Short mmCIF file of C-alpha atoms and ligand atoms in Angstrom, two decimals:
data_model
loop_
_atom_site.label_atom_id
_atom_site.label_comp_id
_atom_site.label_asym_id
_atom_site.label_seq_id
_atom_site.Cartn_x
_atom_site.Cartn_y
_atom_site.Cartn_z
CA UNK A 1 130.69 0.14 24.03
CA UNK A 2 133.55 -2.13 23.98
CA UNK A 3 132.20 -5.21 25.54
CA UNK A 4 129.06 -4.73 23.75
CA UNK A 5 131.13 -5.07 20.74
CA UNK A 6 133.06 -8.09 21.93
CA UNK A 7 129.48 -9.58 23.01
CA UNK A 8 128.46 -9.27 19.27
CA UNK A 9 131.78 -10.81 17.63
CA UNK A 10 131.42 -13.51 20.49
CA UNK A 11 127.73 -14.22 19.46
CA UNK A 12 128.64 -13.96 15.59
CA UNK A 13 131.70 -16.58 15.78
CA UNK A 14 129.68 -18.87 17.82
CA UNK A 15 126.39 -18.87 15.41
CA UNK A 16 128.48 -19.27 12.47
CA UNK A 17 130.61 -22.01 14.10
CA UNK A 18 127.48 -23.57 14.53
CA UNK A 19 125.64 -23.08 10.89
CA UNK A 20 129.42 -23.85 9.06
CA UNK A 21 129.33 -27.16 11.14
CA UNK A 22 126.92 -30.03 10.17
CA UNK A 23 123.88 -30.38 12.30
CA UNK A 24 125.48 -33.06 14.57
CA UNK A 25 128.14 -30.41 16.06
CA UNK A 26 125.81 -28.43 17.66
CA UNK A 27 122.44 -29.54 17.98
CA UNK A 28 122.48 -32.57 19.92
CA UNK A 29 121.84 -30.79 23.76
CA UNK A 30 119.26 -28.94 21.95
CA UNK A 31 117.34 -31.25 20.18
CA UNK A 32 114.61 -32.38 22.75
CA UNK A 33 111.05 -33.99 22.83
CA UNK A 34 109.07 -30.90 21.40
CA UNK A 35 104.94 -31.52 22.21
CA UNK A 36 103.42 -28.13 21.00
CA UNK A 37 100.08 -28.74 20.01
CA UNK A 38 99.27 -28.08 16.24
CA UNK A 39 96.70 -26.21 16.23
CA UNK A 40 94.37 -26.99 12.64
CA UNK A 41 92.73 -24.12 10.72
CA UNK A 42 89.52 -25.16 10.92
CA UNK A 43 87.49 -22.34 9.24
CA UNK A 44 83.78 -22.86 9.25
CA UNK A 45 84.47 -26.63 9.67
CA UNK A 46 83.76 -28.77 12.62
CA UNK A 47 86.87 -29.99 14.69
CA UNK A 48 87.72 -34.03 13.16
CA UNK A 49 86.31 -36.86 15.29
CA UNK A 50 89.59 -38.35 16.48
CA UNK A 51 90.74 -40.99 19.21
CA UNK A 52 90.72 -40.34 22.86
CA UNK A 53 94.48 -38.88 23.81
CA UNK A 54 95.43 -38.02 19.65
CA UNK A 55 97.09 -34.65 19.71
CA UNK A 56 98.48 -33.19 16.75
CA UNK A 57 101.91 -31.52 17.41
CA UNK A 58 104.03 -29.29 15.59
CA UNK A 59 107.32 -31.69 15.69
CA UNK A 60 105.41 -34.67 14.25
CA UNK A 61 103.45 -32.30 11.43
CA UNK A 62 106.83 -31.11 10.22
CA UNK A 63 108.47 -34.83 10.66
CA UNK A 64 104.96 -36.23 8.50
CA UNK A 65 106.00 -33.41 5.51
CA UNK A 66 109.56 -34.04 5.22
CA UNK A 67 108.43 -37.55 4.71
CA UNK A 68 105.74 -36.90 2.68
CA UNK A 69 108.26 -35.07 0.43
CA UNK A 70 111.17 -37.83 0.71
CA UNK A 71 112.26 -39.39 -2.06
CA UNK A 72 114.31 -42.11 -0.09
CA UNK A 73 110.49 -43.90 0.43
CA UNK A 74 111.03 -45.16 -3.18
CA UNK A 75 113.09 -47.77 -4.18
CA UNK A 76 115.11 -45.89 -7.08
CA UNK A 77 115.19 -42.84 -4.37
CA UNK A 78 113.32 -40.53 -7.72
CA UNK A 79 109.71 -40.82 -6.04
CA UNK A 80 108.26 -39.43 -3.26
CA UNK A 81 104.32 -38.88 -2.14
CA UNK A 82 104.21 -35.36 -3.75
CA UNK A 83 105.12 -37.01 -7.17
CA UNK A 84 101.36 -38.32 -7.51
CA UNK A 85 99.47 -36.14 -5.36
CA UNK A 86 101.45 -32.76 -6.17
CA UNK A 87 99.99 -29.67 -4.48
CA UNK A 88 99.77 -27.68 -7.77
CA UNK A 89 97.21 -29.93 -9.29
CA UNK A 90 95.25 -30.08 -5.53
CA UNK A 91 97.45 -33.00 -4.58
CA UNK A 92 96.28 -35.64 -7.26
CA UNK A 93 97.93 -36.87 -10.38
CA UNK A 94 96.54 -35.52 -13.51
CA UNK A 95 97.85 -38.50 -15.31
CA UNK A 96 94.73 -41.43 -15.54
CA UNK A 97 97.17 -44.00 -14.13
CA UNK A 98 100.22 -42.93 -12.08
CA UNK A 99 103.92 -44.21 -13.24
CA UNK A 100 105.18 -45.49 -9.97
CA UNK A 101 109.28 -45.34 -8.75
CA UNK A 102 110.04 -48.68 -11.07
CA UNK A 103 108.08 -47.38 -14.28
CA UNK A 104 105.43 -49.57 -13.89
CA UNK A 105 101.73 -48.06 -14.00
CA UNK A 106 98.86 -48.91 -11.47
CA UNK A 107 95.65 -49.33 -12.65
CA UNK A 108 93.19 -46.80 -10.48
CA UNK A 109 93.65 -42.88 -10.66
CA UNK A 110 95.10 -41.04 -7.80
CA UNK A 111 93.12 -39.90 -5.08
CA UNK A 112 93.30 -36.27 -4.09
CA UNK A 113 95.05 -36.01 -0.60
CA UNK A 114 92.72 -32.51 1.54
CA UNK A 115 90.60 -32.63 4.19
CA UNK A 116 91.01 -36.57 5.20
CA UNK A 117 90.82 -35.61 8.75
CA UNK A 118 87.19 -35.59 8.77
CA UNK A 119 86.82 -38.89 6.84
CA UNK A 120 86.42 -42.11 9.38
CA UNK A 121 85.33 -45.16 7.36
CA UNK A 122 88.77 -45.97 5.73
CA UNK A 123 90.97 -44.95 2.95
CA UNK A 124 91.90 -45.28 -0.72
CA UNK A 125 89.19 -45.86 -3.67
CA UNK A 126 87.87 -49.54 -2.09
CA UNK A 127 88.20 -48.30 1.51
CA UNK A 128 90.93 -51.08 2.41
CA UNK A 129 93.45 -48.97 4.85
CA UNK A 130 91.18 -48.28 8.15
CA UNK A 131 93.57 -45.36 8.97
CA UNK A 132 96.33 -42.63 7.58
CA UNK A 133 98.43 -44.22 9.55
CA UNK A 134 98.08 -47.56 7.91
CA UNK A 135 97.31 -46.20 4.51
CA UNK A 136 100.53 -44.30 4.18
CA UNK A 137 102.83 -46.88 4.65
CA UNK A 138 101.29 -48.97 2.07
CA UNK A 139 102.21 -46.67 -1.28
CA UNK A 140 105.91 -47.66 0.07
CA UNK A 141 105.87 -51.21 -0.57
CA UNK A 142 103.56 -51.22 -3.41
CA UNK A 143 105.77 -52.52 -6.52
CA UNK A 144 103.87 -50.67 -8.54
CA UNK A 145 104.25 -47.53 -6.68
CA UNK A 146 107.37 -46.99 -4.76
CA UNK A 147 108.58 -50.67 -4.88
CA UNK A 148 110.79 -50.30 -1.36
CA UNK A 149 110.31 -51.91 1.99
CA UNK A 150 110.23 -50.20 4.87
CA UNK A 151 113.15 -51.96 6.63
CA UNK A 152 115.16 -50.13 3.62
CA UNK A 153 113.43 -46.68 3.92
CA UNK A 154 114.61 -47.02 7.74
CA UNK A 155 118.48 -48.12 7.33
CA UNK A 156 118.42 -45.10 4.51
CA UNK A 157 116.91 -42.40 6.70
CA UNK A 158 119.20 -43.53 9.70
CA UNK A 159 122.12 -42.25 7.64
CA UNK A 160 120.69 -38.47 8.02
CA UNK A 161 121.05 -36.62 11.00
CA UNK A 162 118.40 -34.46 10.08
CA UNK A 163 115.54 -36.80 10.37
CA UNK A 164 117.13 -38.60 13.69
CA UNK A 165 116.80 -34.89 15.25
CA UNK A 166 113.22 -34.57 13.69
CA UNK A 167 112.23 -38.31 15.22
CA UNK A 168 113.74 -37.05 18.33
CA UNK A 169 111.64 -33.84 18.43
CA UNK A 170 108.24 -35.79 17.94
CA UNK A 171 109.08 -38.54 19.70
CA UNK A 172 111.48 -38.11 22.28
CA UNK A 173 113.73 -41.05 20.83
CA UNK A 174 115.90 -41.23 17.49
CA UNK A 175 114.54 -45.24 16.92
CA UNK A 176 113.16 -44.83 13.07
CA UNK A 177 110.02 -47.41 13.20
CA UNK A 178 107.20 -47.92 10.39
CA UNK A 179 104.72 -46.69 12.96
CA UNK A 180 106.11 -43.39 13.96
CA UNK A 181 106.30 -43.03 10.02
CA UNK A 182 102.70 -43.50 9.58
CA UNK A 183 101.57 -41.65 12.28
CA UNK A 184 103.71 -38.46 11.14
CA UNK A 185 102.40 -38.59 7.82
CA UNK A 186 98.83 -39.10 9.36
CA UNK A 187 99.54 -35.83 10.90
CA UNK A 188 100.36 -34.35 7.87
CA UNK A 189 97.57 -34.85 6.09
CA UNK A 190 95.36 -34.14 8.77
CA UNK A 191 96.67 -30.73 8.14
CA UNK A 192 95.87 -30.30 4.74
CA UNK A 193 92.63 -28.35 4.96
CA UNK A 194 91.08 -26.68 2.08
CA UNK A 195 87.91 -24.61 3.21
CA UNK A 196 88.74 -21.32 1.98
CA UNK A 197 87.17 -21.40 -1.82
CA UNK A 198 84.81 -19.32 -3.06
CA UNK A 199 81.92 -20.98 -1.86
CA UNK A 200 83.56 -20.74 1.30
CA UNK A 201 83.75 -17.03 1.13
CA UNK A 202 79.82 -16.83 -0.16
CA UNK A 203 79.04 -18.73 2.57
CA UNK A 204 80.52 -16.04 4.93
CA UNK A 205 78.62 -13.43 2.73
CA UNK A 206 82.34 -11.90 1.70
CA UNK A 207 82.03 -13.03 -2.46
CA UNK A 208 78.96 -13.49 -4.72
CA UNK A 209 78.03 -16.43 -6.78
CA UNK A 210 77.77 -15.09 -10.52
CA UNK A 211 74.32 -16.18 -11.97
CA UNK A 212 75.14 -19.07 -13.64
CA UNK A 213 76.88 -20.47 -10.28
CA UNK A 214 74.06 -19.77 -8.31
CA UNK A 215 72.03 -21.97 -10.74
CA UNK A 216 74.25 -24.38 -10.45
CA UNK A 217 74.39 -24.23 -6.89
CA UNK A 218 70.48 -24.51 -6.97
CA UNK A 219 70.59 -27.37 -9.08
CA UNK A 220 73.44 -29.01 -6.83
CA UNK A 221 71.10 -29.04 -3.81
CA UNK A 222 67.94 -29.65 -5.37
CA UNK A 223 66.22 -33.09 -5.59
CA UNK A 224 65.49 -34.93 -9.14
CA UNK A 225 61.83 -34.72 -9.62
CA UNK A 226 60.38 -36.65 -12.97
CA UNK A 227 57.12 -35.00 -12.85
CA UNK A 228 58.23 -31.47 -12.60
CA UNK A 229 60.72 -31.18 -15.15
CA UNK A 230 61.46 -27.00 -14.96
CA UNK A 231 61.81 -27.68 -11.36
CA UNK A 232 63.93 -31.09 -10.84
CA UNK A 233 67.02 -30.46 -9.94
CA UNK A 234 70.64 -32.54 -10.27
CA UNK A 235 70.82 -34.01 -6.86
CA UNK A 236 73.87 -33.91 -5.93
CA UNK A 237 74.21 -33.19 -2.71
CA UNK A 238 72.42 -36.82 -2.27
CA UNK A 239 76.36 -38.24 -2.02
CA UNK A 240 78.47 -35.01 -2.42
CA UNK A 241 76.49 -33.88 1.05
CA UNK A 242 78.16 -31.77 4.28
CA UNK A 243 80.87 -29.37 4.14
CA UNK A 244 83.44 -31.62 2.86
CA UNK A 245 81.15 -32.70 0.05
CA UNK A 246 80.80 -36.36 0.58
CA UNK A 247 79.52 -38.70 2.84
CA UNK A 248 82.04 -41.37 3.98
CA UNK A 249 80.49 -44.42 1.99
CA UNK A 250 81.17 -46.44 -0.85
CA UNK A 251 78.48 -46.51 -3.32
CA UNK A 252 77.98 -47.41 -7.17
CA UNK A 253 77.20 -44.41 -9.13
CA UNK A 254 76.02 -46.40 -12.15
CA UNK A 255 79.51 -46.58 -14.10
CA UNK A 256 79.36 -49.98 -15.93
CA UNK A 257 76.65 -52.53 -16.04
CA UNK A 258 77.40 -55.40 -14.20
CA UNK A 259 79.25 -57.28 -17.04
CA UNK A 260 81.21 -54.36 -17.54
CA UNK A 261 82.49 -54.73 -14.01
CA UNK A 262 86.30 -55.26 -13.87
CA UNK A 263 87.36 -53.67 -10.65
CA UNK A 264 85.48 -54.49 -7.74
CA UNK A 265 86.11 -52.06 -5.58
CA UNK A 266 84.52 -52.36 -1.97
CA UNK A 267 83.61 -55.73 -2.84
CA UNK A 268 87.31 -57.16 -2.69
CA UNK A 269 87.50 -55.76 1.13
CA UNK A 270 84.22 -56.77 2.52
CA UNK A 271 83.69 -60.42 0.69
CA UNK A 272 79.40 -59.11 0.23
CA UNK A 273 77.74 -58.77 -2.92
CA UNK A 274 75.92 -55.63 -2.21
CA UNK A 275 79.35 -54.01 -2.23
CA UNK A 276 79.95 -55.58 -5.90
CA UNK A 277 81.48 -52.07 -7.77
CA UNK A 278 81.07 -49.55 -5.23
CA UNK A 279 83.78 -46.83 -4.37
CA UNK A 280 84.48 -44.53 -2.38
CA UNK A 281 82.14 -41.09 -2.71
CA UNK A 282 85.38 -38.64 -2.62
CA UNK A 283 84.85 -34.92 -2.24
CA UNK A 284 84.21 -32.53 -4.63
CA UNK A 285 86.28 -29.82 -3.24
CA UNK A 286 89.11 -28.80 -5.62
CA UNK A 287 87.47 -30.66 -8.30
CA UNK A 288 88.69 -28.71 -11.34
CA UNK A 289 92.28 -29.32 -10.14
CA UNK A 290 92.31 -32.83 -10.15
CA UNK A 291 90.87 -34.48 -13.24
CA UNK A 292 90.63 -37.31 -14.48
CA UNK A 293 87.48 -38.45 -13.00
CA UNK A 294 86.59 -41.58 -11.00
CA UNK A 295 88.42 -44.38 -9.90
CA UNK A 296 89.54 -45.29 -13.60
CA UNK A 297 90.21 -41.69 -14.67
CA UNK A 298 87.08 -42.16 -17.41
CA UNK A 299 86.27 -38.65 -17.51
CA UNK A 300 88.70 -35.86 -18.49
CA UNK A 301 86.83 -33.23 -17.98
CA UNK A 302 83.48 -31.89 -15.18
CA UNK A 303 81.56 -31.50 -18.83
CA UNK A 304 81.42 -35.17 -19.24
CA UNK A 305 80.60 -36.19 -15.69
CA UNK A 306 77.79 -34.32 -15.53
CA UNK A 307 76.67 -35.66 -19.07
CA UNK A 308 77.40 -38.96 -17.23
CA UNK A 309 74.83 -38.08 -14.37
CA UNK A 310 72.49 -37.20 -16.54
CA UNK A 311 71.87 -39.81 -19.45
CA UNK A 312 74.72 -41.81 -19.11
CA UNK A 313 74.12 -43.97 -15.59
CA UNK A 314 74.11 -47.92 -15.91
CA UNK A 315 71.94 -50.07 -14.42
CA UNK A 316 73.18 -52.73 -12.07
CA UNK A 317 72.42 -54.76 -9.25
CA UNK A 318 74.56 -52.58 -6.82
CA UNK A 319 73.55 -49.14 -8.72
CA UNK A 320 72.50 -46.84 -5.98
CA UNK A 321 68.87 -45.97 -5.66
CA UNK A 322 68.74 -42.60 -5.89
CA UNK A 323 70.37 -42.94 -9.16
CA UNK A 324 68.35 -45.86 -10.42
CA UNK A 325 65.31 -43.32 -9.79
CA UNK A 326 66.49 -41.43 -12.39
CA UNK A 327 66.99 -43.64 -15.37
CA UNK A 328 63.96 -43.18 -16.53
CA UNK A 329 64.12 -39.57 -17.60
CA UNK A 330 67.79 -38.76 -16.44
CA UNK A 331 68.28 -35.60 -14.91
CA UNK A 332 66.91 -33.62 -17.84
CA UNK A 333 69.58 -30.77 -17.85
CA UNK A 334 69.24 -28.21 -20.21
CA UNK A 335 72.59 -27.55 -22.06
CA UNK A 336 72.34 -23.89 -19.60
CA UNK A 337 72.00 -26.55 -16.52
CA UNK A 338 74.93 -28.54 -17.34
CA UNK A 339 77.37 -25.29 -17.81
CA UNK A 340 75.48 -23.95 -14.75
CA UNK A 341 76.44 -27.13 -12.69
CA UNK A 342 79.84 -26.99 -14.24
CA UNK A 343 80.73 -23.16 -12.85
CA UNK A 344 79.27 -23.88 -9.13
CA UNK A 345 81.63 -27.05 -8.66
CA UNK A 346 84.44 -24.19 -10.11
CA UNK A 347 83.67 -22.41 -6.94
CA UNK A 348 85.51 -24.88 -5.01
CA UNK A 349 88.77 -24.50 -6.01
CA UNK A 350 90.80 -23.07 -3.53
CA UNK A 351 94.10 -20.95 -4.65
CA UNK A 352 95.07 -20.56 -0.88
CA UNK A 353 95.35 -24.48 -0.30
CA UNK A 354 97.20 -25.46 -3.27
CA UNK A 355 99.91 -21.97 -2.65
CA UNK A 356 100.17 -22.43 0.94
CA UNK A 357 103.37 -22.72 1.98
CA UNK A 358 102.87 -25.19 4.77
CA UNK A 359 102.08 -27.74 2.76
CA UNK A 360 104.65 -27.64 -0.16
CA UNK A 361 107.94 -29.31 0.10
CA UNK A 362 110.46 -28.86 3.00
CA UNK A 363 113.76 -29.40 1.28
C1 HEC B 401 102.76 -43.89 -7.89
C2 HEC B 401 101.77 -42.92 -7.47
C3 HEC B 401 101.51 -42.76 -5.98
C4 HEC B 401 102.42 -42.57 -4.97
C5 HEC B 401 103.94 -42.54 -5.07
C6 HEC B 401 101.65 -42.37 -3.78
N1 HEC B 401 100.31 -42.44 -4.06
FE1 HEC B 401 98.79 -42.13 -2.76
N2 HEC B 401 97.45 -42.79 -4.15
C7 HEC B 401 97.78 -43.16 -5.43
C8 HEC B 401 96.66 -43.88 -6.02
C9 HEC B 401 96.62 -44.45 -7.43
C10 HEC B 401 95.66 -43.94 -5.04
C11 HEC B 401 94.34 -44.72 -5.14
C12 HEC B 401 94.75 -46.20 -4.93
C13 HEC B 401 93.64 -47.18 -4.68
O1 HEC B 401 92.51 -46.79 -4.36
O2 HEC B 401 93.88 -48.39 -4.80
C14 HEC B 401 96.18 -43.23 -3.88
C15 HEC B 401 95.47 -43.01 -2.70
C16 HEC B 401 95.99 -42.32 -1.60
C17 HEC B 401 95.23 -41.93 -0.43
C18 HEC B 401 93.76 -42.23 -0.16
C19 HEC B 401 92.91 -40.98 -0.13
C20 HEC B 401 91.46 -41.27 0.18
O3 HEC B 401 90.62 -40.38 -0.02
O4 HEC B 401 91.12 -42.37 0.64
C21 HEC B 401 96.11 -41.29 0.42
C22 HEC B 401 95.79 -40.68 1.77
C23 HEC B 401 97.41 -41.29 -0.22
N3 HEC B 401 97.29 -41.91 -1.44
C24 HEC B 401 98.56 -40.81 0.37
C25 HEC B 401 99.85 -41.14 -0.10
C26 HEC B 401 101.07 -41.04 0.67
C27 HEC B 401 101.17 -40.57 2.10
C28 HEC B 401 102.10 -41.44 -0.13
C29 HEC B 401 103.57 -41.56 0.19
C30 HEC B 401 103.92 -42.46 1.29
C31 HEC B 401 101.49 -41.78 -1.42
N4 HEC B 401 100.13 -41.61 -1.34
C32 HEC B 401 102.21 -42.16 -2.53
C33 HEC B 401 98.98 -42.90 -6.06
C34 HEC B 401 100.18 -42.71 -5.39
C1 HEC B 402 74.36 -42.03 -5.37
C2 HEC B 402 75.50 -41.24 -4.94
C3 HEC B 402 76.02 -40.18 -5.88
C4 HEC B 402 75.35 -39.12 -6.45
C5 HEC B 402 73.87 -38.79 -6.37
C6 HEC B 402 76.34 -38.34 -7.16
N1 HEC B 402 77.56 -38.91 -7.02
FE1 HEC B 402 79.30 -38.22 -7.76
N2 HEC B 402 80.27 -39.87 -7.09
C7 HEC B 402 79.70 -40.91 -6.39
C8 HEC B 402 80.65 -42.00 -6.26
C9 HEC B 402 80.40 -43.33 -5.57
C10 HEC B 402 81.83 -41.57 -6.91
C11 HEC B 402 83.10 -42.38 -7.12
C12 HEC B 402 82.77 -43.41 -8.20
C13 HEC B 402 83.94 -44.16 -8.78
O1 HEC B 402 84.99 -43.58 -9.00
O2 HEC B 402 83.76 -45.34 -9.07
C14 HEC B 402 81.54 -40.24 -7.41
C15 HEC B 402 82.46 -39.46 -8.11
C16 HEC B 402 82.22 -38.19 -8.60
C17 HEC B 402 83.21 -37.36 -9.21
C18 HEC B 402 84.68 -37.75 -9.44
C19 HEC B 402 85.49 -37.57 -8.19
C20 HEC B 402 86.94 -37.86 -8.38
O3 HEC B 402 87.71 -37.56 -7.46
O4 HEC B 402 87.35 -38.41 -9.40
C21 HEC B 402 82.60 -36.18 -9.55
C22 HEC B 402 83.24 -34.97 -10.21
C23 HEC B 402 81.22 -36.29 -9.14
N3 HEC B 402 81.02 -37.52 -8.57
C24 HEC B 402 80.28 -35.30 -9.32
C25 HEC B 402 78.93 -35.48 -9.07
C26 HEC B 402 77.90 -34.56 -9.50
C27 HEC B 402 78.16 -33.26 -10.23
C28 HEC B 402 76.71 -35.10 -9.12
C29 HEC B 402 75.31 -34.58 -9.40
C30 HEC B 402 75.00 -34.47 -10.80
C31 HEC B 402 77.00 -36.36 -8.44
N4 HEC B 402 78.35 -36.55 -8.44
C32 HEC B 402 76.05 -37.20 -7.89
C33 HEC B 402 78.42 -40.92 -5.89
C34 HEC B 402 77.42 -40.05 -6.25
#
């Protein structure tokens, strides 16, 4: 009875010793390369096409959030990745045009950050960053997003234990380099599944579609057909296709007319015409949480992008096809149709991503 006791007051002074201490005191023989495999919550989706050897690990997911949530990125320290894509409002901005670290506003609307692990053909509105790696070291040294370099970011994260154990961890060294930065955050996001909505549910046959999102839903999937009015549908599943709702290619979706065009989009990246004004078709999941609409943030609200859809497309040289088809007539929506259309893309918001714990902030 005694020793147990002495055990316990032995075990109590030493844990507290070690929690009243800062980290360096007693973590550093403990701190070691840690390579458990993260294992994704895939749901009913298909595991992400990813390069031969890539292994997601628990040490380098954690390491990817507390960076994804550090302030220090940003020059003024008072910005970090969550303050454009924050999880409440399904990690987009809500604002058309996000205020970066310095005050100074971009000019295209933030993208919502889910489910990139399944896209392959590059990254941001104009597809310029050819991987999460890449693309998430370029909001850093943007001046008119977090206007730091990344030889800064590195000298101020060197000054916190914390991190060096976290580097050490996922990589089995406490060197602080752009890549391992990248390739954290890559792991991050890679994470940050959605694929438990509604529709995801009604797919598994556990929830029902009320009647007007069923329509919709119809509508959704159906094809445009000008001869049979009662029975043409919206189309959308033309571009919004797949699980993930989109397809992984930059299109033009009939916007402006071609001397309405003032950002270029693909075009800038590639150099051909064809690519004149297209953008990047982004998924529809979560869509209620993240408005404004398009790259420019036209649309406030799903009401006016499917009045856009329907009578509102411009023709262009680069318009896509299946859209140009339906100029004639538009989609002929009923005002039913459009409130129809309107409730199904409702169905895929999904409470569980933008509550889940794992992917709100670490500090
Ligand atoms: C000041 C606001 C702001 C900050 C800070 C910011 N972003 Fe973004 N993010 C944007 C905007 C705006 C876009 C679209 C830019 C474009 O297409 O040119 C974007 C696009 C993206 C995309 C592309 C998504 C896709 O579907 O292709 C990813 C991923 C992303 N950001 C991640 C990050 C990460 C990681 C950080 C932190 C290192 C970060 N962002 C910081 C505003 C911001
Ligand atoms: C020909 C391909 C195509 C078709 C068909 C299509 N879209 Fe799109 N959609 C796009 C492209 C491309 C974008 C991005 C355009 C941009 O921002 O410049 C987009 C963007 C959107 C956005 C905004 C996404 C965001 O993150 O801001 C919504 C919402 C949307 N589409 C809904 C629909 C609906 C509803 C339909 C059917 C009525 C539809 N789309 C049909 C290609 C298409």
């Amino acid at each position: 009875m005694k020793s147990t006791f002495q055990f316990i007051v032995v075990l109590a002074i030493v844990l507290s010793s070690c929690k009243k201490d800062d980290e360096v005191a007693c973590e550093p023989e403990s701190v070691t390369l840690d390579e458990t495999p993260y294992e994704l919550n895939l749901g009913s989706f298909p595991p992400p096409i990813t390069p031969e050897g890539f292994q997601l690990t628990i040490a380098k997911v954690a390491l990817g959030r507390m960076l994804f949530y550090e302030q220090k990125l940003s020059s003024l320290n008072n910005q970090s990745c969550a303050s454009c894509h924050s999880q409440a409002n399904g990690f987009s901005d809500i604002n058309q045009f996000s205020e970066g670290s310095e005050g100074d506003v971009g000019d295209r609307q933030a993208m919502a950050v889910m489910n990139l692990a399944w896209n392959n053909n590059g990254f941001f509105w104009d597809g310029r960053s050819p991987s999460l790696a890449h693309q998430s070291l370029q909001p850093i040294i943007n001046p008119l997003e977090m206007a730091e370099s990344h030889a800064n970011v590195i000298t101020k994260l060197n000054e916190i234990q914390g991190y060096k154990n976290q580097f050490i961890r996922a990589y089995g060294n406490e060197e602080i380099t752009p890549l391992k930065m990248g390739q954290a955050m890559e792991q991050f996001m890679m994470t940050m599944v959605s694929n438990n909505s509604k529709y995801d549910k009604f797919l598994a046959g556990q929830a029902e579609l009320s009647d007007s999102e069923e329509r919709g839903r119809l509508l959704f999937f159906s094809e445009y057909n000008e001869f049979f009015p009662e029975d043409s549908g919206a189309d959308c599943e033309h571009c919004h296709g797949g699980f993930n709702f989109e397809n992984d290619l930059y299109m033009n979706n009939g916007l402006d007319e071609e001397s309405d065009f003032t950002d270029v989009g693909r075009f800038n990246v590639t150099g051909l015409e064809e690519d004149r004004a297209k953008f990047k078709v982004t998924t529809l999941r979560n869509i209620e949480l993240t408005p404004p609409y398009m790259h420019d943030g036209r649309f406030q609200t799903l009401e006016e992008v499917v009045s856009h859809y329907d009578e509102g497309i411009e023709i262009s040289p680069t318009l896509d096809p299946a859209l140009l088809a339906t100029t004639s007539t538009g989609l002929m929506l009923t005002v039913e149709d459009k409130t129809d259309l309107v409730n199904f893309l409702k169905t895929l918001s999904d409470e569980t991503f933008i509550s889940n714990p794992d992917f709100s902030s670490p500090f």
